[in-house]
Amino acid sequence: MYTGRFAPSPSGPLHMGSLIAAAASWLDARAAGGRWLVRIEDLDRPRCMPGAADAMLRTLDRLGLHWDGEVLCQSRRLEHYRAALDKLARQTYWCGCTRREIADSSLGLASDGAHIYPGTCRHGTARKRALRVRTTAEPISFVDRVQGRCQQVLEQDIGDFVLYRADGLFAYQLAVVVDDAAQGITDVVRGADLLDSTPRQIYLQQLLGLPTPRYLHVPVALDTAGGKLSKQTAAAPIETDPCALRRALAFLGQSEAGTLDQALRGWDPQLILRRRAMALAP
Ligand code: GLU
């Protein structure tokens, strides 16, 4: 059965960017007669804002984006991430590099702006700062339902990436893979800022023997000045925008729809523009 999910990080109130992802994922799931789950990605404690998760859930509910079952919180699932790390023991190694050392030895910048890690500690180090997974030169490709064929060679485009930090933080890439599988997610619908994370997630699914869901990445909403709308740039919370849902639907190409019901009846993901980012109409 189709099972979709919305997986916000509770670092602030729901904003237009996250509403667009939530609406797309809800519509795609409900149009398929499927289930729609919500997962709170609250692993990075310093970035979580107290009360934000509850506020997001209230906003989803008020807009009619009702979810099925219990809301899963990543902060309560640490033993599952630990178990996945144990399974990956033969493919991981401790890295002792500081940020500065990584910047100095970097093979360049990955498309998400992070340094490509050259594998400095692959053959051992006495320092334990982060646990990395060994990547390979085997291309990883997938066909995104909106963005089309995407491919990365992880070793060259990303480098061995972090799964766990010695201060106790499990990485998003690991947690998302473990949780998507645990929740039986068949379809991931989310913002295209995560398109470049998808090959890493597919790689981990393969190493852990987990199924790969279908992916659909919607464009990231930019403000009219071309900047990313996000909690960090203090995009207005949608609570103060009575047209928020209609603007989100129009952004998704469903401009005939004024309400969620109409959007559901006419839902056509082919109308979503094949762009990584685009301006959100005021
Ligand atoms: N928690 C991530 C975010 O808020 C989304 C993760 C995902 O959908 O895979 O950006």
PDB file of C-alpha atoms and ligand atoms in Angstrom:
ATOM      1  CA  MET A   1       0.000   0.000   0.000  1.00  0.00           C
ATOM      2  CA  TYR A   2       1.178   3.506  -0.817  1.00  0.00           C
ATOM      3  CA  THR A   3       2.657   5.013   2.349  1.00  0.00           C
ATOM      4  CA  GLY A   4       3.937   8.579   2.289  1.00  0.00           C
ATOM      5  CA  ARG A   5       5.345  10.804   4.975  1.00  0.00           C
ATOM      6  CA  PHE A   6       6.140  14.343   5.989  1.00  0.00           C
ATOM      7  CA  ALA A   7       9.284  14.636   8.082  1.00  0.00           C
ATOM      8  CA  PRO A   8       9.807  18.181   9.348  1.00  0.00           C
ATOM      9  CA  SER A   9      12.625  19.304  11.616  1.00  0.00           C
ATOM     10  CA  PRO A  10      11.026  21.282  14.456  1.00  0.00           C
ATOM     11  CA  SER A  11      13.349  24.261  14.246  1.00  0.00           C
ATOM     12  CA  GLY A  12      10.512  26.784  13.987  1.00  0.00           C
ATOM     13  CA  PRO A  13       6.885  27.111  12.936  1.00  0.00           C
ATOM     14  CA  LEU A  14       5.658  25.597   9.670  1.00  0.00           C
ATOM     15  CA  HIS A  15       6.640  27.974   6.853  1.00  0.00           C
ATOM     16  CA  MET A  16       5.739  28.098   3.167  1.00  0.00           C
ATOM     17  CA  GLY A  17       8.616  25.819   2.154  1.00  0.00           C
ATOM     18  CA  SER A  18       7.551  23.074   4.512  1.00  0.00           C
ATOM     19  CA  LEU A  19       3.853  23.579   3.735  1.00  0.00           C
ATOM     20  CA  ILE A  20       4.577  23.004   0.028  1.00  0.00           C
ATOM     21  CA  ALA A  21       6.372  19.732   0.840  1.00  0.00           C
ATOM     22  CA  ALA A  22       3.622  18.665   3.249  1.00  0.00           C
ATOM     23  CA  ALA A  23       0.816  19.452   0.795  1.00  0.00           C
ATOM     24  CA  ALA A  24       2.538  17.672  -2.115  1.00  0.00           C
ATOM     25  CA  SER A  25       3.210  14.601  -0.022  1.00  0.00           C
ATOM     26  CA  TRP A  26      -0.322  14.538   1.467  1.00  0.00           C
ATOM     27  CA  LEU A  27      -1.989  14.985  -1.948  1.00  0.00           C
ATOM     28  CA  ASP A  28       0.135  12.313  -3.591  1.00  0.00           C
ATOM     29  CA  ALA A  29      -0.625   9.841  -0.793  1.00  0.00           C
ATOM     30  CA  ARG A  30      -4.340  10.560  -0.549  1.00  0.00           C
ATOM     31  CA  ALA A  31      -4.836  10.609  -4.339  1.00  0.00           C
ATOM     32  CA  ALA A  32      -3.320   7.113  -4.382  1.00  0.00           C
ATOM     33  CA  GLY A  33      -5.674   6.017  -1.583  1.00  0.00           C
ATOM     34  CA  GLY A  34      -2.609   5.618   0.606  1.00  0.00           C
ATOM     35  CA  ARG A  35      -1.518   6.348   4.157  1.00  0.00           C
ATOM     36  CA  TRP A  36       0.262   9.525   5.194  1.00  0.00           C
ATOM     37  CA  LEU A  37       2.543   9.593   8.235  1.00  0.00           C
ATOM     38  CA  VAL A  38       4.284  12.389  10.085  1.00  0.00           C
ATOM     39  CA  ARG A  39       7.724  12.050  11.616  1.00  0.00           C
ATOM     40  CA  ILE A  40       9.389  14.726  13.708  1.00  0.00           C
ATOM     41  CA  GLU A  41      13.100  14.889  12.882  1.00  0.00           C
ATOM     42  CA  ASP A  42      14.355  16.216  16.188  1.00  0.00           C
ATOM     43  CA  LEU A  43      17.797  14.616  16.429  1.00  0.00           C
ATOM     44  CA  ASP A  44      19.767  17.834  16.237  1.00  0.00           C
ATOM     45  CA  ARG A  45      18.652  19.133  19.637  1.00  0.00           C
ATOM     46  CA  PRO A  46      20.326  22.555  19.562  1.00  0.00           C
ATOM     47  CA  ARG A  47      18.419  23.340  16.348  1.00  0.00           C
ATOM     48  CA  CYS A  48      15.029  22.337  17.761  1.00  0.00           C
ATOM     49  CA  MET A  49      12.755  25.041  19.061  1.00  0.00           C
ATOM     50  CA  PRO A  50      10.660  24.110  22.103  1.00  0.00           C
ATOM     51  CA  GLY A  51       6.988  23.834  21.166  1.00  0.00           C
ATOM     52  CA  ALA A  52       7.671  23.936  17.405  1.00  0.00           C
ATOM     53  CA  ALA A  53       6.653  20.323  16.764  1.00  0.00           C
ATOM     54  CA  ASP A  54       3.279  20.761  18.462  1.00  0.00           C
ATOM     55  CA  ALA A  55       2.690  24.028  16.655  1.00  0.00           C
ATOM     56  CA  MET A  56       3.461  22.382  13.301  1.00  0.00           C
ATOM     57  CA  LEU A  57       1.072  19.533  14.018  1.00  0.00           C
ATOM     58  CA  ARG A  58      -1.701  21.969  14.976  1.00  0.00           C
ATOM     59  CA  THR A  59      -1.168  23.891  11.740  1.00  0.00           C
ATOM     60  CA  LEU A  60      -1.282  20.721   9.618  1.00  0.00           C
ATOM     61  CA  ASP A  61      -4.477  19.694  11.355  1.00  0.00           C
ATOM     62  CA  ARG A  62      -6.083  23.098  10.910  1.00  0.00           C
ATOM     63  CA  LEU A  63      -5.310  23.048   7.184  1.00  0.00           C
ATOM     64  CA  GLY A  64      -6.895  19.596   6.805  1.00  0.00           C
ATOM     65  CA  LEU A  65      -3.581  17.784   6.325  1.00  0.00           C
ATOM     66  CA  HIS A  66      -4.550  14.971   8.684  1.00  0.00           C
ATOM     67  CA  TRP A  67      -2.103  12.148   9.242  1.00  0.00           C
ATOM     68  CA  ASP A  68      -2.513   8.467  10.065  1.00  0.00           C
ATOM     69  CA  GLY A  69      -1.331   6.737  13.207  1.00  0.00           C
ATOM     70  CA  GLU A  70       1.162   7.917  15.783  1.00  0.00           C
ATOM     71  CA  VAL A  71       3.623  10.714  15.111  1.00  0.00           C
ATOM     72  CA  LEU A  72       7.126   9.266  15.267  1.00  0.00           C
ATOM     73  CA  CYS A  73       9.868  11.289  17.011  1.00  0.00           C
ATOM     74  CA  GLN A  74      13.438  10.518  16.039  1.00  0.00           C
ATOM     75  CA  SER A  75      14.757  11.442  19.476  1.00  0.00           C
ATOM     76  CA  ARG A  76      12.981   8.339  20.835  1.00  0.00           C
ATOM     77  CA  ARG A  77      14.477   5.953  18.293  1.00  0.00           C
ATOM     78  CA  LEU A  78      18.175   6.116  19.061  1.00  0.00           C
ATOM     79  CA  GLU A  79      18.534   2.371  19.657  1.00  0.00           C
ATOM     80  CA  HIS A  80      17.363   1.709  16.094  1.00  0.00           C
ATOM     81  CA  TYR A  81      20.039   3.996  14.670  1.00  0.00           C
ATOM     82  CA  ARG A  82      22.617   2.337  16.932  1.00  0.00           C
ATOM     83  CA  ALA A  83      21.540  -1.098  15.614  1.00  0.00           C
ATOM     84  CA  ALA A  84      21.901   0.112  12.015  1.00  0.00           C
ATOM     85  CA  LEU A  85      25.408   1.393  12.779  1.00  0.00           C
ATOM     86  CA  ASP A  86      26.295  -1.994  14.237  1.00  0.00           C
ATOM     87  CA  LYS A  87      25.150  -3.637  10.991  1.00  0.00           C
ATOM     88  CA  LEU A  88      27.372  -1.272   9.038  1.00  0.00           C
ATOM     89  CA  ALA A  89      30.443  -1.925  11.203  1.00  0.00           C
ATOM     90  CA  ARG A  90      32.475  -3.373   8.317  1.00  0.00           C
ATOM     91  CA  GLN A  91      31.758  -0.420   6.025  1.00  0.00           C
ATOM     92  CA  THR A  92      32.441   2.366   8.548  1.00  0.00           C
ATOM     93  CA  TYR A  93      35.533   3.853  10.141  1.00  0.00           C
ATOM     94  CA  TRP A  94      36.411   6.538  12.654  1.00  0.00           C
ATOM     95  CA  CYS A  95      37.581   9.840  11.319  1.00  0.00           C
ATOM     96  CA  GLY A  96      39.612  12.192  13.460  1.00  0.00           C
ATOM     97  CA  CYS A  97      39.724  15.191  11.119  1.00  0.00           C
ATOM     98  CA  THR A  98      38.771  18.598  12.414  1.00  0.00           C
ATOM     99  CA  ARG A  99      36.657  20.946  10.289  1.00  0.00           C
ATOM    100  CA  ARG A 100      39.805  22.828   9.371  1.00  0.00           C
ATOM    101  CA  GLU A 101      41.633  19.670   8.305  1.00  0.00           C
ATOM    102  CA  ILE A 102      38.661  18.633   6.178  1.00  0.00           C
ATOM    103  CA  ALA A 103      38.532  22.066   4.539  1.00  0.00           C
ATOM    104  CA  ASP A 104      42.289  21.977   3.882  1.00  0.00           C
ATOM    105  CA  SER A 105      42.283  18.471   2.401  1.00  0.00           C
ATOM    106  CA  SER A 106      38.943  18.751   0.602  1.00  0.00           C
ATOM    107  CA  LEU A 107      38.643  17.538  -2.989  1.00  0.00           C
ATOM    108  CA  GLY A 108      36.325  20.499  -3.637  1.00  0.00           C
ATOM    109  CA  LEU A 109      32.782  21.334  -2.753  1.00  0.00           C
ATOM    110  CA  ALA A 110      29.857  18.976  -3.216  1.00  0.00           C
ATOM    111  CA  SER A 111      26.688  20.381  -4.797  1.00  0.00           C
ATOM    112  CA  ASP A 112      25.262  21.038  -1.323  1.00  0.00           C
ATOM    113  CA  GLY A 113      28.279  23.170  -0.411  1.00  0.00           C
ATOM    114  CA  ALA A 114      29.881  20.610   1.922  1.00  0.00           C
ATOM    115  CA  HIS A 115      33.520  19.621   1.475  1.00  0.00           C
ATOM    116  CA  ILE A 116      34.147  16.406  -0.449  1.00  0.00           C
ATOM    117  CA  TYR A 117      35.993  14.200   2.034  1.00  0.00           C
ATOM    118  CA  PRO A 118      39.079  12.566   0.517  1.00  0.00           C
ATOM    119  CA  GLY A 119      39.125   9.524   2.816  1.00  0.00           C
ATOM    120  CA  THR A 120      42.050  10.727   4.914  1.00  0.00           C
ATOM    121  CA  CYS A 121      41.255   8.442   7.881  1.00  0.00           C
ATOM    122  CA  ARG A 122      40.242   5.372   5.854  1.00  0.00           C
ATOM    123  CA  HIS A 123      43.355   3.560   6.986  1.00  0.00           C
ATOM    124  CA  GLY A 124      43.115   4.413  10.662  1.00  0.00           C
ATOM    125  CA  THR A 125      43.409   7.255  13.134  1.00  0.00           C
ATOM    126  CA  ALA A 126      43.775   7.501  16.884  1.00  0.00           C
ATOM    127  CA  ARG A 127      41.214  10.295  17.127  1.00  0.00           C
ATOM    128  CA  LYS A 128      37.507   9.571  17.107  1.00  0.00           C
ATOM    129  CA  ARG A 129      35.447  12.507  15.968  1.00  0.00           C
ATOM    130  CA  ALA A 130      32.958  11.017  13.528  1.00  0.00           C
ATOM    131  CA  LEU A 131      32.039   7.645  12.113  1.00  0.00           C
ATOM    132  CA  ARG A 132      32.039   7.676   8.317  1.00  0.00           C
ATOM    133  CA  VAL A 133      30.758   5.172   5.797  1.00  0.00           C
ATOM    134  CA  ARG A 134      33.101   4.129   3.011  1.00  0.00           C
ATOM    135  CA  THR A 135      31.704   5.124  -0.400  1.00  0.00           C
ATOM    136  CA  THR A 136      32.519   3.598  -3.776  1.00  0.00           C
ATOM    137  CA  ALA A 137      33.029   4.614  -7.403  1.00  0.00           C
ATOM    138  CA  GLU A 138      29.890   2.730  -8.430  1.00  0.00           C
ATOM    139  CA  PRO A 139      27.354   5.247  -9.836  1.00  0.00           C
ATOM    140  CA  ILE A 140      24.046   5.438  -7.982  1.00  0.00           C
ATOM    141  CA  SER A 141      21.130   6.532 -10.094  1.00  0.00           C
ATOM    142  CA  PHE A 142      17.400   6.807  -9.693  1.00  0.00           C
ATOM    143  CA  VAL A 143      14.502   8.309 -11.601  1.00  0.00           C
ATOM    144  CA  ASP A 144      12.769  11.065  -9.695  1.00  0.00           C
ATOM    145  CA  ARG A 145       9.093  11.447 -10.622  1.00  0.00           C
ATOM    146  CA  VAL A 146       9.522  15.178 -11.239  1.00  0.00           C
ATOM    147  CA  GLN A 147      13.240  15.816 -11.637  1.00  0.00           C
ATOM    148  CA  GLY A 148      13.919  12.815 -13.908  1.00  0.00           C
ATOM    149  CA  ARG A 149      17.094  10.742 -13.889  1.00  0.00           C
ATOM    150  CA  CYS A 150      19.645  11.704 -11.241  1.00  0.00           C
ATOM    151  CA  GLN A 151      23.041  10.139 -10.730  1.00  0.00           C
ATOM    152  CA  GLN A 152      25.968  10.512  -8.363  1.00  0.00           C
ATOM    153  CA  VAL A 153      29.276   8.748  -7.902  1.00  0.00           C
ATOM    154  CA  LEU A 154      29.463   9.049  -4.142  1.00  0.00           C
ATOM    155  CA  GLU A 155      33.197   8.601  -3.724  1.00  0.00           C
ATOM    156  CA  GLN A 156      33.908  11.415  -6.123  1.00  0.00           C
ATOM    157  CA  ASP A 157      30.869  13.686  -5.640  1.00  0.00           C
ATOM    158  CA  ILE A 158      30.437  13.467  -1.846  1.00  0.00           C
ATOM    159  CA  GLY A 159      33.193  11.343  -0.319  1.00  0.00           C
ATOM    160  CA  ASP A 160      32.821   9.038   2.675  1.00  0.00           C
ATOM    161  CA  PHE A 161      30.068  10.663   4.723  1.00  0.00           C
ATOM    162  CA  VAL A 162      29.318  10.963   8.410  1.00  0.00           C
ATOM    163  CA  LEU A 163      26.762   8.654  10.047  1.00  0.00           C
ATOM    164  CA  TYR A 164      27.469   9.453  13.687  1.00  0.00           C
ATOM    165  CA  ARG A 165      29.375  12.060  15.647  1.00  0.00           C
ATOM    166  CA  ALA A 166      31.379  11.231  18.747  1.00  0.00           C
ATOM    167  CA  ASP A 167      29.294  13.734  20.710  1.00  0.00           C
ATOM    168  CA  GLY A 168      26.348  11.352  20.270  1.00  0.00           C
ATOM    169  CA  LEU A 169      24.559  12.775  17.221  1.00  0.00           C
ATOM    170  CA  PHE A 170      23.244  10.332  14.621  1.00  0.00           C
ATOM    171  CA  ALA A 171      23.299  11.848  11.142  1.00  0.00           C
ATOM    172  CA  TYR A 172      20.138  12.712   9.239  1.00  0.00           C
ATOM    173  CA  GLN A 173      21.191  10.427   6.336  1.00  0.00           C
ATOM    174  CA  LEU A 174      21.237   7.384   8.601  1.00  0.00           C
ATOM    175  CA  ALA A 175      18.117   8.177  10.617  1.00  0.00           C
ATOM    176  CA  VAL A 176      15.988   8.934   7.557  1.00  0.00           C
ATOM    177  CA  VAL A 177      16.870   5.599   5.939  1.00  0.00           C
ATOM    178  CA  VAL A 178      16.193   3.601   9.106  1.00  0.00           C
ATOM    179  CA  ASP A 179      12.880   5.378   9.707  1.00  0.00           C
ATOM    180  CA  ASP A 180      11.589   5.313   6.133  1.00  0.00           C
ATOM    181  CA  ALA A 181      12.080   1.542   6.189  1.00  0.00           C
ATOM    182  CA  ALA A 182      10.621   1.111   9.691  1.00  0.00           C
ATOM    183  CA  GLN A 183       7.517   3.066   8.685  1.00  0.00           C
ATOM    184  CA  GLY A 184       7.133   1.134   5.421  1.00  0.00           C
ATOM    185  CA  ILE A 185       7.422   4.301   3.321  1.00  0.00           C
ATOM    186  CA  THR A 186       6.863   3.538  -0.362  1.00  0.00           C
ATOM    187  CA  ASP A 187       6.957   7.146  -1.609  1.00  0.00           C
ATOM    188  CA  VAL A 188       9.110  10.036  -0.454  1.00  0.00           C
ATOM    189  CA  VAL A 189       7.789  13.433  -1.576  1.00  0.00           C
ATOM    190  CA  ARG A 190       9.889  16.373  -0.336  1.00  0.00           C
ATOM    191  CA  GLY A 191      11.806  19.485  -1.353  1.00  0.00           C
ATOM    192  CA  ALA A 192      14.513  19.344  -4.015  1.00  0.00           C
ATOM    193  CA  ASP A 193      17.073  20.653  -1.510  1.00  0.00           C
ATOM    194  CA  LEU A 194      17.269  16.955  -0.560  1.00  0.00           C
ATOM    195  CA  LEU A 195      17.678  15.651  -4.124  1.00  0.00           C
ATOM    196  CA  ASP A 196      21.461  15.455  -3.684  1.00  0.00           C
ATOM    197  CA  SER A 197      21.023  13.518  -0.429  1.00  0.00           C
ATOM    198  CA  THR A 198      18.993  10.805  -2.142  1.00  0.00           C
ATOM    199  CA  PRO A 199      21.910   8.793  -3.617  1.00  0.00           C
ATOM    200  CA  ARG A 200      23.476   8.654  -0.126  1.00  0.00           C
ATOM    201  CA  GLN A 201      20.189   7.360   1.229  1.00  0.00           C
ATOM    202  CA  ILE A 202      19.857   4.786  -1.553  1.00  0.00           C
ATOM    203  CA  TYR A 203      23.428   3.664  -0.866  1.00  0.00           C
ATOM    204  CA  LEU A 204      22.651   3.141   2.839  1.00  0.00           C
ATOM    205  CA  GLN A 205      19.435   1.287   1.929  1.00  0.00           C
ATOM    206  CA  GLN A 206      21.508  -1.038  -0.225  1.00  0.00           C
ATOM    207  CA  LEU A 207      24.107  -1.625   2.495  1.00  0.00           C
ATOM    208  CA  LEU A 208      21.397  -2.310   5.079  1.00  0.00           C
ATOM    209  CA  GLY A 209      19.324  -4.510   2.749  1.00  0.00           C
ATOM    210  CA  LEU A 210      16.339  -2.130   2.898  1.00  0.00           C
ATOM    211  CA  PRO A 211      13.919  -1.335   0.047  1.00  0.00           C
ATOM    212  CA  THR A 212      14.297   1.903  -1.932  1.00  0.00           C
ATOM    213  CA  PRO A 213      11.117   3.999  -2.073  1.00  0.00           C
ATOM    214  CA  ARG A 214      10.018   6.033  -5.103  1.00  0.00           C
ATOM    215  CA  TYR A 215      11.099   9.669  -4.929  1.00  0.00           C
ATOM    216  CA  LEU A 216       9.426  12.900  -5.984  1.00  0.00           C
ATOM    217  CA  HIS A 217      11.259  16.150  -5.278  1.00  0.00           C
ATOM    218  CA  VAL A 218       9.305  19.387  -5.614  1.00  0.00           C
ATOM    219  CA  PRO A 219      11.117  22.648  -6.400  1.00  0.00           C
ATOM    220  CA  VAL A 220      12.394  24.650  -3.453  1.00  0.00           C
ATOM    221  CA  ALA A 221      10.466  27.887  -3.001  1.00  0.00           C
ATOM    222  CA  LEU A 222      12.503  31.044  -3.346  1.00  0.00           C
ATOM    223  CA  ASP A 223      11.450  34.498  -2.327  1.00  0.00           C
ATOM    224  CA  THR A 224      11.101  37.032  -5.115  1.00  0.00           C
ATOM    225  CA  ALA A 225      14.685  38.206  -4.509  1.00  0.00           C
ATOM    226  CA  GLY A 226      15.871  34.656  -5.294  1.00  0.00           C
ATOM    227  CA  GLY A 227      16.729  33.661  -1.710  1.00  0.00           C
ATOM    228  CA  LYS A 228      15.638  30.382  -0.156  1.00  0.00           C
ATOM    229  CA  LEU A 229      12.499  30.605   1.974  1.00  0.00           C
ATOM    230  CA  SER A 230      13.348  28.905   5.179  1.00  0.00           C
ATOM    231  CA  LYS A 231      13.035  29.145   8.882  1.00  0.00           C
ATOM    232  CA  GLN A 232      16.562  30.554   8.942  1.00  0.00           C
ATOM    233  CA  THR A 233      15.661  33.482   6.687  1.00  0.00           C
ATOM    234  CA  ALA A 234      12.610  34.010   8.888  1.00  0.00           C
ATOM    235  CA  ALA A 235      10.003  33.324   6.215  1.00  0.00           C
ATOM    236  CA  ALA A 236       6.686  34.442   7.619  1.00  0.00           C
ATOM    237  CA  PRO A 237       4.953  31.631   9.472  1.00  0.00           C
ATOM    238  CA  ILE A 238       1.931  30.554   7.514  1.00  0.00           C
ATOM    239  CA  GLU A 239      -0.350  31.178  10.473  1.00  0.00           C
ATOM    240  CA  THR A 240      -0.412  34.816   9.447  1.00  0.00           C
ATOM    241  CA  ASP A 241      -1.128  34.123   5.760  1.00  0.00           C
ATOM    242  CA  PRO A 242      -4.753  33.156   5.061  1.00  0.00           C
ATOM    243  CA  CYS A 243      -3.869  32.281   1.440  1.00  0.00           C
ATOM    244  CA  ALA A 244      -0.956  30.018   2.367  1.00  0.00           C
ATOM    245  CA  LEU A 245      -2.532  26.775   1.180  1.00  0.00           C
ATOM    246  CA  ARG A 246      -3.740  28.252  -2.100  1.00  0.00           C
ATOM    247  CA  ARG A 247      -0.261  29.703  -2.739  1.00  0.00           C
ATOM    248  CA  ALA A 248       1.293  26.307  -2.020  1.00  0.00           C
ATOM    249  CA  LEU A 249      -1.124  24.599  -4.436  1.00  0.00           C
ATOM    250  CA  ALA A 250      -0.417  27.169  -7.148  1.00  0.00           C
ATOM    251  CA  PHE A 251       3.327  26.671  -6.617  1.00  0.00           C
ATOM    252  CA  LEU A 252       2.749  22.961  -7.209  1.00  0.00           C
ATOM    253  CA  GLY A 253       1.066  23.736 -10.548  1.00  0.00           C
ATOM    254  CA  GLN A 254      -2.421  22.949  -9.212  1.00  0.00           C
ATOM    255  CA  SER A 255      -3.646  26.484  -9.831  1.00  0.00           C
ATOM    256  CA  GLU A 256      -7.188  25.407 -10.655  1.00  0.00           C
ATOM    257  CA  ALA A 257      -7.547  24.320  -7.040  1.00  0.00           C
ATOM    258  CA  GLY A 258      -8.628  26.765  -4.369  1.00  0.00           C
ATOM    259  CA  THR A 259      -9.085  24.184  -1.648  1.00  0.00           C
ATOM    260  CA  LEU A 260      -7.432  20.983  -0.543  1.00  0.00           C
ATOM    261  CA  ASP A 261     -10.469  18.957  -1.663  1.00  0.00           C
ATOM    262  CA  GLN A 262     -10.342  20.409  -5.161  1.00  0.00           C
ATOM    263  CA  ALA A 263      -6.590  19.802  -5.290  1.00  0.00           C
ATOM    264  CA  LEU A 264      -7.115  16.210  -4.249  1.00  0.00           C
ATOM    265  CA  ARG A 265      -9.705  15.605  -6.952  1.00  0.00           C
ATOM    266  CA  GLY A 266      -7.489  17.116  -9.636  1.00  0.00           C
ATOM    267  CA  TRP A 267      -4.045  16.108  -8.274  1.00  0.00           C
ATOM    268  CA  ASP A 268      -1.600  15.818 -11.153  1.00  0.00           C
ATOM    269  CA  PRO A 269       2.095  15.657 -10.228  1.00  0.00           C
ATOM    270  CA  GLN A 270       2.952  16.122 -13.934  1.00  0.00           C
ATOM    271  CA  LEU A 271       1.981  19.777 -13.473  1.00  0.00           C
ATOM    272  CA  ILE A 272       4.843  20.333 -11.000  1.00  0.00           C
ATOM    273  CA  LEU A 273       7.619  22.135 -12.824  1.00  0.00           C
ATOM    274  CA  ARG A 274      10.862  20.245 -13.317  1.00  0.00           C
ATOM    275  CA  ARG A 275      13.012  22.760 -11.470  1.00  0.00           C
ATOM    276  CA  ARG A 276      15.189  22.509  -8.423  1.00  0.00           C
ATOM    277  CA  ALA A 277      14.042  25.915  -7.188  1.00  0.00           C
ATOM    278  CA  MET A 278      11.693  28.680  -8.262  1.00  0.00           C
ATOM    279  CA  ALA A 279      10.085  31.835  -6.975  1.00  0.00           C
ATOM    280  CA  LEU A 280       6.906  31.628  -4.944  1.00  0.00           C
ATOM    281  CA  ALA A 281       4.286  34.039  -6.206  1.00  0.00           C
ATOM    282  CA  PRO A 282       3.261  36.579  -3.558  1.00  0.00           C
TER     283      PRO A 282
HETATM  284  N1  GLU B   1      13.772  16.862   8.177  1.00  0.00           N
HETATM  285  C1  GLU B   1      14.087  17.320   6.863  1.00  0.00           C
HETATM  286  C2  GLU B   1      13.766  18.793   6.726  1.00  0.00           C
HETATM  287  O1  GLU B   1      12.964  19.324   7.494  1.00  0.00           O
HETATM  288  C3  GLU B   1      13.336  16.586   5.787  1.00  0.00           C
HETATM  289  C4  GLU B   1      13.736  15.186   5.672  1.00  0.00           C
HETATM  290  C5  GLU B   1      13.113  14.385   4.553  1.00  0.00           C
HETATM  291  O2  GLU B   1      12.003  14.699   4.084  1.00  0.00           O
HETATM  292  O3  GLU B   1      13.740  13.402   4.153  1.00  0.00           O
HETATM  293  O4  GLU B   1      14.311  19.426   5.853  1.00  0.00           O
END
